[in-house]
Amino acid sequence: MGRYDYGTCKTAIESIITGNATLGEITNKTIGKYIWNGPVQGLNPGFPRSEYLVITYEGCKRICGNKVALNDAPKALNIAATWIFPLAILLNLPYDSLHSRKNRGTLESVSNWLGSPQTALTATIFNFRQIRDCHRRVKEFNRDMQPTASDAYYTLSCMNQFDLPQDIPTRQRMMHVLIYGLFRPLSVDAEDIDVVLLKQMLSAMAHQLRMQRRKGVIPTLSSLGTFLIAFIFSVVLAFGEMGDNTTAHSLALGLLVSWLPLLVIFTIVDRNPISADRSAELMSRWLHNVDAIRRWKLSKGNYINDIAWWDITLGGQEPFQIGRFIGQGRRMQYCGLTSSVILETTDYKSLLNGKGDISLFDAIADRVSERLQRKATSWLVVAFISLVLVLLEVMMAFMIAFITPTVGLGCRSFSYGMFAILSSFSWCFNIVVRTPPKAIQIICHSFNALAILALTAIIGFQLTGGMNNCWCMASMFNVPFGLGGYTDFENGDFYMRYTNVQKFWAVGTAFGGIIPLVALIVAIFWWLKCQHLWSANDRTHASSPETHKASTEWLR
């Protein structure tokens, strides 16, 4: 019968039923065994069942031909223009430079972003939540101290997104230095030499990090907002123009990837540095100098010339090496330094009134190191919220595919379910392991790769019409459970009139449009609240008027 076409097949079946045609041994007397006379899920009771032509899976194969009805060029181009080309939004994700040293890191990032978006979204939202906590803590200081507090907490929030030493003793020593370098400049005894020097260095460090922060958040969010409005219009118009099943399934495809705008939105407001390598290098040098001042203070030195400042001969050999940038879900690793410091410094006023007693700073640093070994409750809350946001969009797509006749688990709903399961493996491992060992990471990235392959296949099949075949249309996955095993010849308009799909399509459309829009509004609100942390003058950094000057060699 040539190309598989439900319209042509329906005409052929009607001709056989009326006795005007035969197909081999199939006549108007024998076709009955290929006609489905059982119940049809979702059909309104008021619609005459005798007027609803439904055939069995075997009948579809024998009469219609067991072929694939590929989309013609206009239909494929329409699907591509409306639902697939907009996926270019993924190009707005914060990729690293594509050179040989970073290819592996870029692939790891893409694996997490596309293969397990709930894992990447957890890391991104949690980091920005920590930035919001920094903003709130800075506002607790009096107006005179807020600039220095802003420097301290912004530096902390930046360091939070880099790989810290994994050796526990080294990390504990680093915490001693870090806490001293962040909070000693906020002490009330502002005339002490170490406070003066540390404040200068902290100001310079924060300034460098602000200069390294990528700009253009508002223009990027504005363009993304335009995309979201266009996407919402596409979703709503698709709901109102269900002329055939292709539109319904294209709507499901749009809902399936509705988590992508969420991820892009939060990676835009949680900006990565222009040069992560330069930022890590400067933070390593800053820690070296803070450690030098701390040692000088402990030895009760009197002359700042005795401080063992960083110099070029120490480049790359600093005792506290900051690793690569792992924020925004680039690596499956818990980044909770900021949260740990904030939780352990709730009584920061007594710390700042401690008259330079380094043991007070060390005690807090020890508690921070201990807290870093376990994940914060707020991280777990964010993780579950991220999982719900991603799976809610995926399950809206699953619902539309499942409820669109033939009701049941078909090829599309099964593939959507598989993406949900495969993409959740990394999230589950991330819940129970703080920093997954290499073997676990390999397993997670394997599942991520399968999830990306599944997503690519889903898009490809929808574009080409590869699932337009008897087996998929009859929802054969459901036969063992007493559903499916048959198919009809109706279109979306018929389903909206005479089945119960309309309410399910409406729910899916509502969630698909509202969730990304709400996420955009929330992200902009957070960004506007916290932007004072990274605001800086692009031209100059004011020099300090103090008599005692810290070395600036480390800024080379």
Coordinates of C-alpha atoms in Angstrom, one line a residue:
M1 CA 0.0 0.0 0.0
G2 CA 3.0 2.3 -0.3
R3 CA 3.7 4.8 2.4
Y4 CA 2.1 4.1 5.8
D5 CA -0.8 6.6 6.0
Y6 CA -3.6 6.3 8.6
G7 CA -6.0 8.2 6.3
T8 CA -5.4 5.9 3.4
C9 CA -5.6 2.8 5.7
K10 CA -8.9 3.9 7.1
T11 CA -10.4 4.3 3.6
A12 CA -9.1 0.8 2.8
I13 CA -10.7 -0.7 5.9
E14 CA -14.0 1.0 5.2
S15 CA -14.0 -0.3 1.7
I16 CA -13.3 -3.9 2.9
I17 CA -16.1 -3.6 5.5
T18 CA -18.6 -2.5 2.8
G19 CA -17.5 -5.2 0.5
N20 CA -16.1 -2.9 -2.1
A21 CA -12.5 -4.2 -1.7
T22 CA -10.5 -7.1 -0.4
L23 CA -6.9 -7.5 0.7
G24 CA -5.7 -11.0 0.2
E25 CA -7.7 -13.3 2.4
I26 CA -9.2 -10.3 4.3
T27 CA -12.8 -9.7 3.1
N28 CA -15.8 -8.1 4.7
K29 CA -16.5 -11.6 6.3
T30 CA -13.0 -12.1 7.8
I31 CA -12.0 -8.6 8.7
G32 CA -13.9 -8.9 12.0
K33 CA -11.0 -10.6 13.7
Y34 CA -8.9 -7.4 13.1
I35 CA -11.5 -5.0 14.4
W36 CA -11.2 -4.0 18.1
N37 CA -14.5 -4.4 19.8
G38 CA -13.3 -4.1 23.4
P39 CA -13.4 -1.0 25.6
V40 CA -11.5 2.1 24.5
Q41 CA -9.8 4.0 27.4
G42 CA -10.8 7.7 27.7
L43 CA -13.7 7.7 25.2
N44 CA -16.7 9.6 26.4
P45 CA -19.6 7.3 27.3
G46 CA -22.0 9.5 25.3
F47 CA -20.1 8.9 22.0
P48 CA -21.5 5.9 20.0
R49 CA -18.9 3.1 20.2
S50 CA -20.2 1.7 16.9
E51 CA -19.1 4.9 15.1
Y52 CA -15.5 4.7 16.4
L53 CA -13.4 2.6 14.1
V54 CA -10.6 0.9 16.0
I55 CA -8.4 -2.0 14.8
T56 CA -6.0 -4.4 16.6
Y57 CA -2.3 -4.3 16.4
E58 CA -2.4 -7.3 14.1
G59 CA -5.0 -5.6 11.9
C60 CA -2.8 -2.5 11.7
K61 CA 0.2 -4.6 10.5
R62 CA -1.9 -6.7 8.0
I63 CA -4.0 -4.0 6.5
C64 CA -2.1 -0.8 6.9
G65 CA 1.3 -2.3 6.4
N66 CA 4.0 -2.5 9.1
K67 CA 5.8 0.6 8.0
V68 CA 7.0 3.9 9.4
A69 CA 5.1 7.1 8.3
L70 CA 7.9 9.6 8.1
N71 CA 6.9 13.2 8.2
D72 CA 7.0 15.1 5.0
A73 CA 9.3 18.1 4.6
P74 CA 6.8 20.9 5.5
K75 CA 5.7 19.1 8.7
A76 CA 9.3 18.3 9.7
L77 CA 10.4 21.9 9.1
N78 CA 7.4 23.2 11.1
I79 CA 8.4 20.9 14.0
A80 CA 12.0 22.0 13.8
A81 CA 11.1 25.8 13.6
T82 CA 8.7 25.7 16.5
W83 CA 10.2 23.2 18.9
I84 CA 13.8 22.2 18.0
F85 CA 15.5 25.4 16.8
P86 CA 14.6 27.1 20.1
L87 CA 16.7 24.5 21.9
A88 CA 19.7 26.6 20.7
I89 CA 19.2 28.2 24.1
L90 CA 21.6 25.6 25.4
L91 CA 24.3 27.6 23.7
N92 CA 23.8 30.1 26.6
L93 CA 25.1 27.6 29.1
P94 CA 28.4 28.7 30.6
Y95 CA 30.9 26.6 28.6
D96 CA 34.6 26.8 29.2
S97 CA 37.0 27.7 26.4
L98 CA 37.3 24.9 24.0
H99 CA 41.0 24.1 24.0
S100 CA 42.9 20.9 24.6
R101 CA 43.3 21.3 28.4
K102 CA 39.6 21.9 29.0
N103 CA 37.9 19.6 26.5
R104 CA 37.5 16.9 29.2
G105 CA 36.0 19.4 31.7
T106 CA 33.6 20.7 29.0
L107 CA 32.4 17.2 28.2
E108 CA 31.9 16.6 32.0
S109 CA 29.9 19.8 32.3
V110 CA 27.7 18.9 29.3
S111 CA 27.2 15.5 30.7
N112 CA 25.8 16.9 33.9
W113 CA 23.8 19.8 32.4
L114 CA 22.0 17.7 29.8
G115 CA 22.3 14.2 31.2
S116 CA 21.2 15.0 34.7
P117 CA 19.7 18.5 34.8
Q118 CA 18.3 17.9 38.3
T119 CA 21.9 17.4 39.6
A120 CA 23.2 20.6 37.8
L121 CA 20.2 22.6 38.9
T122 CA 20.8 21.6 42.5
A123 CA 24.4 22.9 42.5
T124 CA 23.4 26.1 40.7
I125 CA 20.4 27.0 42.8
F126 CA 22.2 26.1 46.1
N127 CA 25.2 28.3 45.2
F128 CA 23.0 31.2 44.5
R129 CA 21.1 30.6 47.7
Q130 CA 24.4 30.8 49.5
I131 CA 25.1 34.1 47.8
R132 CA 21.7 35.3 49.0
D133 CA 22.8 34.3 52.5
C134 CA 26.0 36.3 52.1
H135 CA 23.9 39.3 51.1
R136 CA 21.7 38.9 54.2
R137 CA 24.8 38.6 56.5
V138 CA 26.4 41.7 55.0
K139 CA 23.3 43.7 55.7
E140 CA 23.6 42.9 59.4
F141 CA 26.9 44.9 59.6
N142 CA 26.8 48.7 60.3
R143 CA 27.1 50.9 57.3
D144 CA 30.8 51.7 57.8
M145 CA 31.7 48.0 57.9
Q146 CA 29.5 46.9 55.0
P147 CA 32.1 47.5 52.3
T148 CA 34.7 45.2 54.0
A149 CA 32.0 42.7 54.9
S150 CA 30.9 42.7 51.2
D151 CA 34.5 42.0 50.2
A152 CA 34.8 39.1 52.7
Y153 CA 31.5 37.4 51.8
Y154 CA 31.9 37.9 48.1
T155 CA 35.4 36.4 48.2
L156 CA 34.0 33.5 50.2
S157 CA 31.2 32.9 47.7
C158 CA 33.6 32.8 44.8
M159 CA 36.0 30.4 46.5
N160 CA 33.0 28.1 47.2
Q161 CA 32.8 27.3 43.5
F162 CA 36.4 26.1 43.1
D163 CA 37.8 22.7 43.9
L164 CA 39.5 22.8 47.4
P165 CA 42.3 20.5 48.6
Q166 CA 40.9 17.1 49.2
D167 CA 43.5 16.1 51.7
I168 CA 41.8 16.7 55.0
P169 CA 44.8 18.0 57.1
T170 CA 45.7 20.4 54.3
R171 CA 42.1 21.6 54.0
Q172 CA 41.9 22.1 57.8
R173 CA 45.1 24.3 57.7
M174 CA 43.6 26.1 54.8
M175 CA 40.4 26.8 56.8
H176 CA 42.5 28.3 59.6
V177 CA 44.0 30.7 57.1
L178 CA 40.8 31.4 55.2
I179 CA 38.7 32.2 58.3
Y180 CA 41.5 34.5 59.6
G181 CA 41.8 36.3 56.2
L182 CA 38.0 36.8 55.9
F183 CA 37.1 37.9 59.5
R184 CA 40.1 39.5 61.0
P185 CA 39.7 42.5 58.7
L186 CA 36.3 43.0 60.3
S187 CA 37.7 43.2 63.8
V188 CA 37.0 46.2 66.0
D189 CA 40.7 46.8 66.7
A190 CA 41.0 48.3 63.2
E191 CA 44.4 50.0 64.0
D192 CA 46.3 46.7 64.5
I193 CA 48.8 46.2 61.7
D194 CA 47.6 42.8 60.7
V195 CA 44.0 44.1 60.4
V196 CA 45.2 46.9 58.2
L197 CA 47.2 44.6 55.9
L198 CA 44.5 42.0 55.7
K199 CA 41.9 44.6 54.9
Q200 CA 44.0 45.9 52.0
M201 CA 44.5 42.4 50.7
L202 CA 40.9 41.4 51.0
S203 CA 39.8 44.5 49.2
A204 CA 42.2 43.8 46.4
M205 CA 41.2 40.2 46.2
A206 CA 37.5 41.0 46.1
H207 CA 38.1 43.7 43.4
Q208 CA 40.0 41.2 41.2
L209 CA 37.2 38.6 41.5
R210 CA 34.6 41.3 40.7
M211 CA 36.5 42.3 37.6
Q212 CA 36.8 38.6 36.6
R213 CA 33.0 38.1 37.0
R214 CA 31.2 37.8 33.6
K215 CA 29.0 40.8 32.9
G216 CA 25.9 41.2 30.8
V217 CA 23.4 39.5 33.0
I218 CA 20.5 41.9 32.3
P219 CA 20.9 41.8 28.4
T220 CA 21.2 38.0 28.5
L221 CA 18.2 37.6 30.8
S222 CA 16.2 40.0 28.6
S223 CA 16.9 37.9 25.5
L224 CA 16.0 34.8 27.5
G225 CA 12.8 36.4 28.7
T226 CA 11.9 37.1 25.0
F227 CA 12.6 33.4 24.3
L228 CA 10.4 32.3 27.2
I229 CA 7.5 34.5 26.0
A230 CA 7.8 33.0 22.5
F231 CA 8.0 29.5 24.0
I232 CA 4.9 30.1 26.1
F233 CA 3.0 31.3 23.1
S234 CA 4.1 28.2 21.2
V235 CA 2.9 26.0 24.0
V236 CA -0.5 27.8 24.3
L237 CA -1.0 27.9 20.5
A238 CA -0.2 24.2 20.3
F239 CA -2.9 23.5 22.8
G240 CA -5.4 25.5 20.8
E241 CA -4.5 23.9 17.5
M242 CA -4.6 20.2 18.1
G243 CA -5.3 19.4 14.5
D244 CA -3.5 16.1 14.5
N245 CA -1.5 13.9 16.9
T246 CA 1.7 15.4 15.7
T247 CA 0.9 18.7 17.4
A248 CA 0.1 16.9 20.7
H249 CA 3.3 15.0 20.6
S250 CA 5.3 18.1 19.7
L251 CA 3.7 19.8 22.7
A252 CA 4.9 16.9 24.8
L253 CA 8.4 17.4 23.4
G254 CA 8.4 21.1 24.3
L255 CA 7.4 20.2 27.9
L256 CA 10.0 17.5 28.0
V257 CA 12.8 20.0 27.6
S258 CA 11.2 22.8 29.6
W259 CA 13.8 22.3 32.3
L260 CA 16.4 23.7 30.0
P261 CA 15.3 27.4 30.4
L262 CA 15.4 26.8 34.2
L263 CA 19.0 25.7 34.1
V264 CA 20.1 28.4 31.7
I265 CA 18.3 31.1 33.9
F266 CA 20.1 30.1 37.1
T267 CA 23.5 29.7 35.4
I268 CA 23.2 33.2 34.0
V269 CA 22.6 34.8 37.4
D270 CA 25.2 32.6 39.0
R271 CA 27.9 33.9 36.7
N272 CA 31.2 32.1 36.2
P273 CA 34.5 34.0 36.0
I274 CA 35.9 35.2 32.7
S275 CA 39.1 33.3 33.5
A276 CA 38.7 30.6 36.1
D277 CA 42.4 29.8 36.0
R278 CA 43.4 33.4 36.8
S279 CA 40.9 33.6 39.7
A280 CA 42.2 30.4 41.2
E281 CA 45.7 31.6 40.8
L282 CA 45.0 34.8 42.6
M283 CA 43.1 33.1 45.4
S284 CA 46.0 30.7 46.0
R285 CA 48.4 33.7 46.2
W286 CA 46.1 35.6 48.5
L287 CA 45.9 32.6 50.9
H288 CA 49.7 32.4 50.9
N289 CA 49.9 36.0 52.0
V290 CA 47.2 35.7 54.6
D291 CA 49.1 32.7 55.9
A292 CA 52.3 34.8 56.0
I293 CA 50.6 37.5 58.0
R294 CA 49.1 35.0 60.3
R295 CA 52.5 33.4 61.0
W296 CA 54.0 36.8 61.5
K297 CA 51.2 37.6 64.0
L298 CA 51.7 34.4 65.9
S299 CA 55.4 35.1 66.1
K300 CA 54.6 38.5 67.4
G301 CA 56.6 40.3 64.7
N302 CA 57.1 44.0 64.8
Y303 CA 58.2 44.8 61.3
I304 CA 56.1 44.1 58.2
N305 CA 59.3 43.5 56.2
D306 CA 59.6 40.3 58.1
I307 CA 56.4 39.0 56.5
A308 CA 57.2 36.2 53.9
W309 CA 55.1 37.7 51.1
W310 CA 54.4 35.8 47.9
D311 CA 56.8 36.4 45.0
I312 CA 57.1 35.1 41.5
T313 CA 59.5 32.3 42.6
L314 CA 56.6 30.7 44.4
G315 CA 54.2 30.7 41.4
G316 CA 52.4 27.4 41.3
Q317 CA 53.9 26.1 44.5
E318 CA 51.6 27.9 47.0
P319 CA 50.8 25.7 50.0
F320 CA 47.0 26.0 49.5
Q321 CA 46.3 25.4 45.8
I322 CA 42.8 26.3 44.6
G323 CA 41.7 23.8 42.0
R324 CA 39.6 24.3 38.9
F325 CA 36.2 25.9 38.7
I326 CA 33.5 23.3 39.4
G327 CA 30.5 25.5 40.1
Q328 CA 27.2 25.6 38.1
G329 CA 27.0 21.8 38.2
R330 CA 30.2 21.2 36.3
R331 CA 31.2 18.4 38.6
M332 CA 29.3 16.1 40.9
Q333 CA 30.6 17.5 44.1
Y334 CA 29.2 19.2 47.1
C335 CA 30.1 22.9 47.2
G336 CA 29.0 24.0 50.7
L337 CA 31.9 26.1 51.9
T338 CA 29.9 29.3 52.1
S339 CA 27.0 27.6 53.9
S340 CA 29.4 26.0 56.4
V341 CA 31.1 29.3 57.2
I342 CA 27.8 31.2 57.6
L343 CA 26.3 28.5 59.9
E344 CA 29.4 28.4 62.1
T345 CA 29.7 32.2 62.4
T346 CA 26.2 33.1 63.6
D347 CA 27.9 34.6 66.7
Y348 CA 30.3 36.5 64.6
K349 CA 30.2 39.6 66.8
S350 CA 32.0 37.9 69.6
L351 CA 34.6 36.8 67.1
L352 CA 35.2 40.3 65.9
N353 CA 35.5 41.6 69.5
G354 CA 38.1 39.0 70.3
K355 CA 41.1 41.4 70.2
G356 CA 42.9 39.4 67.6
D357 CA 42.9 36.1 69.5
I358 CA 43.8 33.7 66.6
S359 CA 42.6 30.7 68.6
L360 CA 39.1 32.0 68.3
F361 CA 39.4 32.0 64.5
D362 CA 41.0 28.5 64.5
A363 CA 38.2 27.1 66.6
I364 CA 35.6 28.3 64.0
A365 CA 37.8 27.0 61.2
D366 CA 37.9 23.5 62.8
R367 CA 34.1 23.5 63.1
V368 CA 33.8 24.6 59.4
S369 CA 36.1 21.8 58.4
E370 CA 34.0 19.3 60.3
R371 CA 30.7 20.7 58.8
L372 CA 32.1 20.4 55.3
Q373 CA 32.1 16.6 55.7
R374 CA 28.3 16.5 55.6
K375 CA 25.8 18.2 53.4
A376 CA 23.7 21.0 54.8
T377 CA 20.0 20.5 55.3
S378 CA 19.3 23.4 53.0
W379 CA 21.2 21.6 50.3
L380 CA 19.0 18.6 50.6
V381 CA 15.9 20.8 50.4
V382 CA 17.3 22.5 47.2
A383 CA 18.1 19.0 45.8
F384 CA 14.6 17.8 46.2
I385 CA 13.1 21.0 44.8
S386 CA 15.4 20.7 41.8
L387 CA 14.3 17.1 41.3
V388 CA 10.7 18.1 41.4
L389 CA 11.1 21.0 39.0
V390 CA 12.8 18.8 36.4
L391 CA 10.7 15.7 36.8
L392 CA 7.5 17.8 36.9
E393 CA 8.2 19.1 33.4
V394 CA 9.2 15.6 32.2
M395 CA 6.1 14.0 33.7
M396 CA 3.9 16.6 32.1
A397 CA 5.3 15.4 28.8
F398 CA 4.8 11.8 29.9
M399 CA 1.2 12.5 30.9
I400 CA 0.3 14.0 27.5
A401 CA 1.9 11.1 25.7
F402 CA 0.3 8.6 27.9
I403 CA -3.2 10.0 27.8
T404 CA -3.2 10.8 24.0
P405 CA -4.9 7.8 22.3
T406 CA -4.1 5.0 22.3
V407 CA -4.1 5.5 26.0
G408 CA -1.3 3.7 27.8
L409 CA 2.5 3.3 27.8
G410 CA 3.6 3.8 24.3
C411 CA 6.9 4.5 22.7
R412 CA 6.9 8.2 23.5
S413 CA 5.7 7.9 27.1
F414 CA 8.1 5.0 27.7
S415 CA 11.1 7.1 26.3
Y416 CA 10.1 10.1 28.4
G417 CA 10.0 7.8 31.5
M418 CA 13.4 6.4 30.6
F419 CA 14.9 9.9 30.4
A420 CA 13.5 10.7 33.8
I421 CA 15.0 7.5 35.3
L422 CA 18.4 7.7 33.6
S423 CA 18.8 11.3 34.4
S424 CA 18.0 10.7 38.1
F425 CA 20.8 8.2 38.7
S426 CA 23.5 10.9 39.2
W427 CA 21.1 12.8 41.4
C428 CA 20.6 9.8 43.7
F429 CA 24.4 9.2 43.9
N430 CA 24.9 12.8 44.7
I431 CA 22.4 12.7 47.5
V432 CA 24.3 9.9 49.4
V433 CA 27.9 10.8 48.5
R434 CA 29.6 14.1 49.2
T435 CA 32.3 13.8 46.6
P436 CA 31.7 10.7 44.4
P437 CA 34.9 8.7 43.9
K438 CA 36.2 8.1 40.4
A439 CA 34.4 4.8 39.9
I440 CA 31.0 6.3 40.9
Q441 CA 31.6 9.3 38.6
I442 CA 32.2 7.0 35.7
I443 CA 29.0 5.2 36.4
C444 CA 27.1 8.5 36.7
H445 CA 28.5 9.8 33.5
S446 CA 27.5 6.6 31.8
F447 CA 23.9 7.0 32.8
N448 CA 24.1 10.7 31.8
A449 CA 25.3 9.7 28.4
L450 CA 22.4 7.2 28.0
A451 CA 20.0 10.0 29.1
I452 CA 21.5 12.3 26.5
L453 CA 21.2 9.6 23.8
A454 CA 17.6 9.0 24.8
L455 CA 16.8 12.7 24.6
T456 CA 18.5 13.0 21.2
A457 CA 16.6 10.0 19.9
I458 CA 13.3 11.4 21.2
I459 CA 14.0 14.7 19.3
G460 CA 15.1 12.8 16.2
F461 CA 12.0 10.5 16.1
Q462 CA 9.6 13.4 16.7
L463 CA 11.3 15.4 13.9
T464 CA 11.2 12.6 11.4
G465 CA 8.1 10.8 12.5
G466 CA 10.0 7.7 13.4
M467 CA 7.4 6.6 16.0
N468 CA 4.5 6.7 13.6
N469 CA 4.2 2.9 13.3
C470 CA 1.8 0.3 14.3
W471 CA 3.7 -0.9 17.4
C472 CA 4.1 2.6 18.9
M473 CA 0.6 3.8 18.0
A474 CA -0.9 0.7 19.6
S475 CA 0.9 1.4 22.9
M476 CA 2.1 -2.2 23.0
F477 CA 4.1 -1.7 26.2
N478 CA 0.8 -1.7 28.0
V479 CA -0.6 -4.9 26.6
P480 CA 0.7 -7.0 29.6
F481 CA -1.3 -4.7 31.9
G482 CA -4.6 -5.0 30.0
L483 CA -4.4 -1.7 28.1
G484 CA -3.4 -0.9 24.5
G485 CA -3.1 -3.3 21.7
Y486 CA -5.3 -1.3 19.3
T487 CA -5.2 1.9 17.4
D488 CA -7.6 4.3 15.8
F489 CA -7.6 6.8 12.9
E490 CA -8.8 10.0 14.6
N491 CA -7.0 13.3 15.2
G492 CA -6.4 15.8 18.0
D493 CA -9.6 17.7 17.3
F494 CA -11.7 14.5 17.7
Y495 CA -9.9 13.7 21.0
M496 CA -10.6 17.1 22.4
R497 CA -14.3 16.7 21.6
Y498 CA -15.0 13.1 22.5
T499 CA -12.3 12.0 25.0
N500 CA -11.0 13.2 28.3
V501 CA -7.6 14.4 27.0
Q502 CA -8.4 18.1 27.1
K503 CA -8.0 18.6 30.8
F504 CA -4.7 16.7 30.8
W505 CA -3.4 18.7 27.9
A506 CA -4.5 21.9 29.7
V507 CA -2.6 21.0 32.9
G508 CA 0.5 20.1 31.0
T509 CA 0.4 23.4 29.0
A510 CA -0.1 25.4 32.2
F511 CA 2.8 23.9 34.0
G512 CA 5.1 24.0 31.0
G513 CA 4.6 27.8 30.6
I514 CA 4.3 28.9 34.2
I515 CA 7.3 27.2 35.8
P516 CA 10.1 28.7 33.6
L517 CA 8.4 32.1 33.8
V518 CA 8.3 32.0 37.6
A519 CA 11.9 30.8 37.7
L520 CA 12.9 33.9 35.6
I521 CA 11.1 36.3 37.9
V522 CA 12.7 34.7 41.1
A523 CA 16.2 34.7 39.5
I524 CA 15.9 38.4 38.6
F525 CA 14.7 39.3 42.0
W526 CA 17.6 37.4 43.7
W527 CA 20.1 39.0 41.3
L528 CA 18.8 42.5 42.0
K529 CA 19.0 41.9 45.8
C530 CA 22.5 40.5 45.7
Q531 CA 24.2 42.6 43.0
H532 CA 25.9 44.9 45.5
L533 CA 28.2 42.0 46.4
W534 CA 29.9 42.0 42.9
S535 CA 29.4 45.7 41.9
A536 CA 32.8 47.3 41.2
N537 CA 34.4 50.2 39.3
D538 CA 35.8 48.7 36.0
R539 CA 38.5 51.3 35.8
T540 CA 40.3 51.6 39.0
H541 CA 40.7 50.1 42.4
A542 CA 41.1 52.8 45.1
S543 CA 44.5 52.6 46.8
S544 CA 44.7 52.4 50.5
P545 CA 45.8 55.6 52.4
E546 CA 47.2 53.6 55.4
T547 CA 50.9 54.0 56.4
H548 CA 51.4 50.2 56.3
K549 CA 51.2 48.8 52.9
A550 CA 50.7 45.1 52.0
S551 CA 52.7 43.7 49.1
T552 CA 51.0 43.8 45.7
E553 CA 53.4 41.5 44.0
W554 CA 50.8 38.7 44.1
L555 CA 48.6 40.7 41.7
R556 CA 51.1 40.3 38.8

